[in-house]
PDB file of N, CA and C in Angstrom:
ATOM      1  N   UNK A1205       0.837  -1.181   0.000  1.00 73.00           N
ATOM      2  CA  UNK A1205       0.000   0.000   0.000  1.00 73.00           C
ATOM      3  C   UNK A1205       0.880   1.241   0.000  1.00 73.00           C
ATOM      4  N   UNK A1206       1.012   2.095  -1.366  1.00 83.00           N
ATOM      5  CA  UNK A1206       1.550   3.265  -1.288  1.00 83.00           C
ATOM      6  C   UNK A1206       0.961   4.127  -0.307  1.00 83.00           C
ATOM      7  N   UNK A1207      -0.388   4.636  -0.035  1.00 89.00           N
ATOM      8  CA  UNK A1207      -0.553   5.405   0.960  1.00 89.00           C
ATOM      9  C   UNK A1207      -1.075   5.211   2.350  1.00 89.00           C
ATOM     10  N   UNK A1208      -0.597   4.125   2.422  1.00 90.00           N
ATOM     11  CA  UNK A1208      -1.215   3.722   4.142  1.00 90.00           C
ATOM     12  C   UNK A1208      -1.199   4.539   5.182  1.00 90.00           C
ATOM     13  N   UNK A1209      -0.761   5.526   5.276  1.00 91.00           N
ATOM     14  CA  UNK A1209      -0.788   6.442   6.091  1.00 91.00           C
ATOM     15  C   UNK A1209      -1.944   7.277   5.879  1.00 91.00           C
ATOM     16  N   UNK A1210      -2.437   7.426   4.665  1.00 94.00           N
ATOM     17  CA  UNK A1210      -3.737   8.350   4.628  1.00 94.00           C
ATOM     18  C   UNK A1210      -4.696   8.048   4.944  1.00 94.00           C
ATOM     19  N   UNK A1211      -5.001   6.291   5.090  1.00 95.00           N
ATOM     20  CA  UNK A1211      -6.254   6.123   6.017  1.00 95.00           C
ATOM     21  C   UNK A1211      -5.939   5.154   7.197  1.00 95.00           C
ATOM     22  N   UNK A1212      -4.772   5.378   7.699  1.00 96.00           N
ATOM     23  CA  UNK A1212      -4.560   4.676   8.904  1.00 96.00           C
ATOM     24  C   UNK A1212      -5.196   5.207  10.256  1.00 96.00           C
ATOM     25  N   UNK A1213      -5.776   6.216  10.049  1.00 96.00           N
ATOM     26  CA  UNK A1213      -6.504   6.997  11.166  1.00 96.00           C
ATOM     27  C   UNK A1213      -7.915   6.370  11.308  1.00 96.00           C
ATOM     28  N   UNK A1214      -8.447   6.040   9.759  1.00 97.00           N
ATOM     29  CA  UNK A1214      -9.621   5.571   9.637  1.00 97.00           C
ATOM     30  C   UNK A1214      -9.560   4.039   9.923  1.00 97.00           C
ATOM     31  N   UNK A1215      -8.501   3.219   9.321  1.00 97.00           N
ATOM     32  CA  UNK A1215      -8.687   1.750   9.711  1.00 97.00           C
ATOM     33  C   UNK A1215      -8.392   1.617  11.493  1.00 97.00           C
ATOM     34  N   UNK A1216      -7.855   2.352  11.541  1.00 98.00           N
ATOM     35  CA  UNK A1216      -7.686   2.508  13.410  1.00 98.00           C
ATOM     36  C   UNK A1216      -8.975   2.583  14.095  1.00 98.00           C
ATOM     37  N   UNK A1217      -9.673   3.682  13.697  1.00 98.00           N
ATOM     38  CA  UNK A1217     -11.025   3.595  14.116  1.00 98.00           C
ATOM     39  C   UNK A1217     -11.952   2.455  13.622  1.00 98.00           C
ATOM     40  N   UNK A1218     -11.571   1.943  12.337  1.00 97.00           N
ATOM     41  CA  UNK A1218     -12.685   0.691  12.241  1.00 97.00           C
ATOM     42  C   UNK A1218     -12.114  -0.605  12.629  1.00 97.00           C
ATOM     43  N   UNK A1219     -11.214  -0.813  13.613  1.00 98.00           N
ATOM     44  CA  UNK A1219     -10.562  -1.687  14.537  1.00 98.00           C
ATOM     45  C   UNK A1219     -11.050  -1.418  15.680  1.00 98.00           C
ATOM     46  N   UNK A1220     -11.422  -0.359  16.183  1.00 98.00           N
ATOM     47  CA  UNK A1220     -11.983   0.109  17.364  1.00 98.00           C
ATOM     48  C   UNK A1220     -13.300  -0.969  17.266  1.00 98.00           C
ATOM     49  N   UNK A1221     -13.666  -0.178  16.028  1.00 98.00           N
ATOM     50  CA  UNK A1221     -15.191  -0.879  15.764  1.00 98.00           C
ATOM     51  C   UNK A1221     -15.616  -2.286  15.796  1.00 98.00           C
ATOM     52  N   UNK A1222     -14.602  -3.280  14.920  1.00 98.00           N
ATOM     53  CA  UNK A1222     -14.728  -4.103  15.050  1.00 98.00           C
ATOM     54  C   UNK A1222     -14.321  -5.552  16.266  1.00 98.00           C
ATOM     55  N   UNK A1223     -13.438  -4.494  16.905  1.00 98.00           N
ATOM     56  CA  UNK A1223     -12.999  -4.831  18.538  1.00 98.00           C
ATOM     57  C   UNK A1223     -14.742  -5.346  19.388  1.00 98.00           C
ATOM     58  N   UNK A1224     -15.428  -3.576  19.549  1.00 98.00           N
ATOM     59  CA  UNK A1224     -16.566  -3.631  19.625  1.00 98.00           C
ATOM     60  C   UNK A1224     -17.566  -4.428  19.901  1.00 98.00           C
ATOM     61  N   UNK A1225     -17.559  -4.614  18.213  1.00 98.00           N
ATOM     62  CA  UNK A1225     -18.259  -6.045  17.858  1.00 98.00           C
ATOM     63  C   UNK A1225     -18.297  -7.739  18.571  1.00 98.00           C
ATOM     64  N   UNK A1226     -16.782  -7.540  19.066  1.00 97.00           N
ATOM     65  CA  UNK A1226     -16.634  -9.100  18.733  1.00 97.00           C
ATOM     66  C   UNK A1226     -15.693  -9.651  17.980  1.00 97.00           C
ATOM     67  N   UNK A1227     -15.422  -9.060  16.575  1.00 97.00           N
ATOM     68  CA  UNK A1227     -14.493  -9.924  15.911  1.00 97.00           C
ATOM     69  C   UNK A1227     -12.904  -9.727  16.472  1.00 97.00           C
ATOM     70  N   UNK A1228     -12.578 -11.486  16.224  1.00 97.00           N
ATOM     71  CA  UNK A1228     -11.264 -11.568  16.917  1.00 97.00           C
ATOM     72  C   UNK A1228     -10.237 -11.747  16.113  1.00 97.00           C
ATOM     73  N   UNK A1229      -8.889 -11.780  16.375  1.00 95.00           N
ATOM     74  CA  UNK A1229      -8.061 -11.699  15.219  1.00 95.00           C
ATOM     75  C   UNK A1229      -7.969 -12.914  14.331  1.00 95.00           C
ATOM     76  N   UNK A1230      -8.718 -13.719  14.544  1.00 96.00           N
ATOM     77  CA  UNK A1230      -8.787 -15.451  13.673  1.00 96.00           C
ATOM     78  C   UNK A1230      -9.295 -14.550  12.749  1.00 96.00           C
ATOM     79  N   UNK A1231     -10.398 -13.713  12.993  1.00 97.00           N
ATOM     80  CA  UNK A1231     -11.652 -13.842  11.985  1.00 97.00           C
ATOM     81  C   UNK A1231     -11.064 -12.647  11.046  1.00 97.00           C
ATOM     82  N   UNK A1232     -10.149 -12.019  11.407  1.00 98.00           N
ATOM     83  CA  UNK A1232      -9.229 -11.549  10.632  1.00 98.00           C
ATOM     84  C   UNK A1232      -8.451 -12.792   9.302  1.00 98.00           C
ATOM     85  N   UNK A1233      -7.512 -13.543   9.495  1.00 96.00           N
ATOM     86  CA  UNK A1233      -7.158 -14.202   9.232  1.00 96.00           C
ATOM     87  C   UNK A1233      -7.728 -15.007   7.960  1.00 96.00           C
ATOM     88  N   UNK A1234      -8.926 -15.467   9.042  1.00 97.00           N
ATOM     89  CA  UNK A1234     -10.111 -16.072   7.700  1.00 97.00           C
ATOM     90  C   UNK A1234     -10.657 -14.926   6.868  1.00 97.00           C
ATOM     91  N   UNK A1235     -10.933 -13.801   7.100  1.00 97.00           N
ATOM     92  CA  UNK A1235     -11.204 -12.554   5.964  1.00 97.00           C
ATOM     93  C   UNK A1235     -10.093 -12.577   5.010  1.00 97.00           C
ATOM     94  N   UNK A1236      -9.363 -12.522   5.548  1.00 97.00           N
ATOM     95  CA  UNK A1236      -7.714 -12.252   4.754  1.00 97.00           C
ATOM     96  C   UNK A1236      -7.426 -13.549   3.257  1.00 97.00           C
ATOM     97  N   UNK A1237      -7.964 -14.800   3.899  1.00 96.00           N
ATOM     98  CA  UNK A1237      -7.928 -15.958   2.937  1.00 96.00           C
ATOM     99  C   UNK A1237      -8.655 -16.188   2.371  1.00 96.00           C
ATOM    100  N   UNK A1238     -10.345 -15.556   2.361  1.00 97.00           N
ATOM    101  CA  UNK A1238     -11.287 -15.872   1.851  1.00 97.00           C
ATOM    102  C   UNK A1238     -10.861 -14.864   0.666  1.00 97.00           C
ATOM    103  N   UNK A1239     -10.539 -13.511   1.393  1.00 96.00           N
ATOM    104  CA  UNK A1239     -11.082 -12.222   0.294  1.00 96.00           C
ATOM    105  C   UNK A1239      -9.985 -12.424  -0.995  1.00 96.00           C
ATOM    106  N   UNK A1240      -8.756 -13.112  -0.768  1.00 96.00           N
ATOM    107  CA  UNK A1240      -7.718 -13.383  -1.556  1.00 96.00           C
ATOM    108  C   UNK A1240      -8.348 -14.781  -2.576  1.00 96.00           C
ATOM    109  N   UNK A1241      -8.721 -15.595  -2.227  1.00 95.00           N
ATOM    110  CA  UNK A1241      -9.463 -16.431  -2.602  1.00 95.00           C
ATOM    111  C   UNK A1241     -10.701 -16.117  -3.717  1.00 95.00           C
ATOM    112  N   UNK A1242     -11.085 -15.013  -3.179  1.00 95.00           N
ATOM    113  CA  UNK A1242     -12.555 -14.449  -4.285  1.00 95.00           C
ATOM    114  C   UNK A1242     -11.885 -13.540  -5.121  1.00 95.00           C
ATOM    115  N   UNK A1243     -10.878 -13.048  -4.894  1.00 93.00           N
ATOM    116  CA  UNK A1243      -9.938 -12.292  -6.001  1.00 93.00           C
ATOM    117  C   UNK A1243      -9.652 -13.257  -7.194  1.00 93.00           C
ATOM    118  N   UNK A1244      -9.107 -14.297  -6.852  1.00 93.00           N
ATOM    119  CA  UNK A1244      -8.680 -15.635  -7.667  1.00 93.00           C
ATOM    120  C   UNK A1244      -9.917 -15.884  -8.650  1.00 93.00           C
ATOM    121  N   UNK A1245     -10.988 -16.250  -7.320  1.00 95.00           N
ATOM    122  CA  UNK A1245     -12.141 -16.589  -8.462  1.00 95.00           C
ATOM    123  C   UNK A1245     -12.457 -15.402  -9.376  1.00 95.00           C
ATOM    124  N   UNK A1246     -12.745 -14.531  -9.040  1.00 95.00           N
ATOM    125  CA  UNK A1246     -13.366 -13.136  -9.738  1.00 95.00           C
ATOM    126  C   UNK A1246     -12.549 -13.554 -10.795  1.00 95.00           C
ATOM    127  N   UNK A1247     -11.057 -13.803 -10.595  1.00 94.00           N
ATOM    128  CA  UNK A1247     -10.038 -13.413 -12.274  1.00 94.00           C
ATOM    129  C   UNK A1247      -9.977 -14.602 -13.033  1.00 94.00           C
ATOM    130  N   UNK A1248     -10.383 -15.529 -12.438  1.00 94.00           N
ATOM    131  CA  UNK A1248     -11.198 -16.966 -13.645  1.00 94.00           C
ATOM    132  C   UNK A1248      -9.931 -17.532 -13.074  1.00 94.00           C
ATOM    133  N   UNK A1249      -9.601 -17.487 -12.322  1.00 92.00           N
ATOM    134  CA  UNK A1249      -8.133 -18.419 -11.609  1.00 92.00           C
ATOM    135  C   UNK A1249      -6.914 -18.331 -12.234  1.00 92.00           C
ATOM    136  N   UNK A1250      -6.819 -17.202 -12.607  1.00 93.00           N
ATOM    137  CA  UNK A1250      -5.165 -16.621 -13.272  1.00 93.00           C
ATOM    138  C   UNK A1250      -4.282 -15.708 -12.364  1.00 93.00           C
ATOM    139  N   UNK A1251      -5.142 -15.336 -11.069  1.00 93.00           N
ATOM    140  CA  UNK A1251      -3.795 -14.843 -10.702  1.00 93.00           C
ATOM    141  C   UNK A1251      -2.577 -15.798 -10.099  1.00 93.00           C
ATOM    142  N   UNK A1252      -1.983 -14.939 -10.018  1.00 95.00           N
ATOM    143  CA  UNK A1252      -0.021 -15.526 -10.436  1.00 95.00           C
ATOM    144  C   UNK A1252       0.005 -15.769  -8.204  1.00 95.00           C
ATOM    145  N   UNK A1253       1.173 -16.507  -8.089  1.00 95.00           N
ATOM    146  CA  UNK A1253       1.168 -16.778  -7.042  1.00 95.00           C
ATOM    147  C   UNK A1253       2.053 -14.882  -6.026  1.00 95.00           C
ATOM    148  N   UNK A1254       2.769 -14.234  -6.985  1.00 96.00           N
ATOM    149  CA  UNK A1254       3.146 -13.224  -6.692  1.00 96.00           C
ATOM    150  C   UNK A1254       1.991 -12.774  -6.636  1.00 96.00           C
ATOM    151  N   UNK A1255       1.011 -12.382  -7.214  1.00 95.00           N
ATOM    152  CA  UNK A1255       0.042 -11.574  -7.143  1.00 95.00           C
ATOM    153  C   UNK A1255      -0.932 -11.690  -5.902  1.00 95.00           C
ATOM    154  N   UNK A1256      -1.178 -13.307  -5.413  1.00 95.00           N
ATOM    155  CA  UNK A1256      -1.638 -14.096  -4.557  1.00 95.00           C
ATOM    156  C   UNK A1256      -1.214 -13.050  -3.164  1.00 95.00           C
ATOM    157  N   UNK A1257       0.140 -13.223  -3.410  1.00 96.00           N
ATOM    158  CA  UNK A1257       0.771 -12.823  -2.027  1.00 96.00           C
ATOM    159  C   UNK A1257       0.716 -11.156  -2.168  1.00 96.00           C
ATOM    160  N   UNK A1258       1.220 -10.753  -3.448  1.00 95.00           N
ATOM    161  CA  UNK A1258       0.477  -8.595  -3.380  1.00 95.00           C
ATOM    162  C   UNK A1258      -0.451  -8.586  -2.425  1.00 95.00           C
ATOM    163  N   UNK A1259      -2.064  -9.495  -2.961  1.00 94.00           N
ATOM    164  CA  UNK A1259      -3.457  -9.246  -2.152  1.00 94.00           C
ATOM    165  C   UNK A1259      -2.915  -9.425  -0.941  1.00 94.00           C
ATOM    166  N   UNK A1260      -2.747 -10.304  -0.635  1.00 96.00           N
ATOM    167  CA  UNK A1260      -2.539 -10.876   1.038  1.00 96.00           C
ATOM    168  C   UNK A1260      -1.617 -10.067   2.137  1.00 96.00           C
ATOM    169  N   UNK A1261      -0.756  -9.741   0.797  1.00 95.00           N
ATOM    170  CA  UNK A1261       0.354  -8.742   1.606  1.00 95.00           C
ATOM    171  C   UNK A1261      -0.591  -7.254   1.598  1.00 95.00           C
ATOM    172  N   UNK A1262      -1.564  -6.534   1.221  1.00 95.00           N
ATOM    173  CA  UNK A1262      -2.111  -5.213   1.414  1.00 95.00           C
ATOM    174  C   UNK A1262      -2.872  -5.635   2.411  1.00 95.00           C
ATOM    175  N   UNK A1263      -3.786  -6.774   2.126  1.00 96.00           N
ATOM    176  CA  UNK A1263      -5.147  -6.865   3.414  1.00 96.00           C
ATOM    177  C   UNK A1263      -4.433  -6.958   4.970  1.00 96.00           C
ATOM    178  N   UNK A1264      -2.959  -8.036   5.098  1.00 96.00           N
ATOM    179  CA  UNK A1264      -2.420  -8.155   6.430  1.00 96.00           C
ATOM    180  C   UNK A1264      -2.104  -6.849   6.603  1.00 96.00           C
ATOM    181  N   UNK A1265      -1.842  -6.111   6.050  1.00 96.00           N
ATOM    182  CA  UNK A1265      -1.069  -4.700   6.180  1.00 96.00           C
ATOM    183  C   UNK A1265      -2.728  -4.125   7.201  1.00 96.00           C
ATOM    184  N   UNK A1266      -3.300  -3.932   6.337  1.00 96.00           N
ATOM    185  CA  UNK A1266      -4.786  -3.067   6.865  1.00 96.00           C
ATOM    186  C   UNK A1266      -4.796  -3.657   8.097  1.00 96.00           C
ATOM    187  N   UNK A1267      -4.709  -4.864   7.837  1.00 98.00           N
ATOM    188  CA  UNK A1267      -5.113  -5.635   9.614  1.00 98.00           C
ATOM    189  C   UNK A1267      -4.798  -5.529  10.412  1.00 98.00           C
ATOM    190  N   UNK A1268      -3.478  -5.522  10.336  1.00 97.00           N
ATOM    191  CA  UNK A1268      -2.346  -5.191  11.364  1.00 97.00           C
ATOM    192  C   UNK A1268      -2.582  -3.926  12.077  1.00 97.00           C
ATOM    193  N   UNK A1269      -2.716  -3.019  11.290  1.00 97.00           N
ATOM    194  CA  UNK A1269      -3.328  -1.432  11.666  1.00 97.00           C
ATOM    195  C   UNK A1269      -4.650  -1.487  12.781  1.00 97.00           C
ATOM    196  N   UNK A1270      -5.460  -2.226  11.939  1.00 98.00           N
ATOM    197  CA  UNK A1270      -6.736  -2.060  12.535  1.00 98.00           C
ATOM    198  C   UNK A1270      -6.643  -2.773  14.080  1.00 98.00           C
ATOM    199  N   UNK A1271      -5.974  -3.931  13.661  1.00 98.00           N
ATOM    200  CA  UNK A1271      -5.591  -5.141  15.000  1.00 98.00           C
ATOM    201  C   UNK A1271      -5.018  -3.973  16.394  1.00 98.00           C
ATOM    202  N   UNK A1272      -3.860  -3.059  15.937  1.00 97.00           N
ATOM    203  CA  UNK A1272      -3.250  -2.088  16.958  1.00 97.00           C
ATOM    204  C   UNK A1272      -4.261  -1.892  17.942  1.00 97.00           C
ATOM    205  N   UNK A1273      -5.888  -1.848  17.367  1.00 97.00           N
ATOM    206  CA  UNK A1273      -6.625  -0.949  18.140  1.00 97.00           C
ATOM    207  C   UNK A1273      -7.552  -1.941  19.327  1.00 97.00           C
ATOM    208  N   UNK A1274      -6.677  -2.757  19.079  1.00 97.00           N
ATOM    209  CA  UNK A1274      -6.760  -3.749  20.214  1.00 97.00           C
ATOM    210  C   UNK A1274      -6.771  -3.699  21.610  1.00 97.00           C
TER     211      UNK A1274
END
C-alpha cells in the first residue's frame, strides 16, 4: 500500500469498531484468505502466485493497523 498512512486513522477507528463487535483476530485471518481467494475466483483463476501474495500482503497490512486498536 503506497498510501497507508492516509487512512490509517480511519482503519484505526474501524478496529476500534470491530474490537466492539466481537471480531477476533482469527476472523481476521479467515477474511484475509477468503477475500484473496474471491480475487482468484473473480479473475477466472489466473492470478499468479506473486500476485496471490500482493493481495494478502495489502489486506495483512490493513489488519495489522486495525488489529493495533486492540
Amino acid at each position: 500500500l503506497e498510501h497507508v498512512n492516509e487512512i490509517k486513522a480511519a482503519l484505526f477507528s474501524l478496529g476500534e469498531h470491530h474490537h466492539e463487535l466481537g471480531v477476533t483476530p482469527a476472523m481476521y485471518d479467515a477474511f484475509i484468505d477468503t477475500i484473496v481467494e474471491a480475487a482468484d475466483y473473480a479473475s477466472n483463476s489466473t492470478l499468479t502466485e506473486s500476485e496471490r501474495q500482493t493481495w494478502e500482503k495489502a489486506y495483512r497490512e490493513m489488519a495489522d493497523i486495525m488489529l493495533d486498536a486492540y
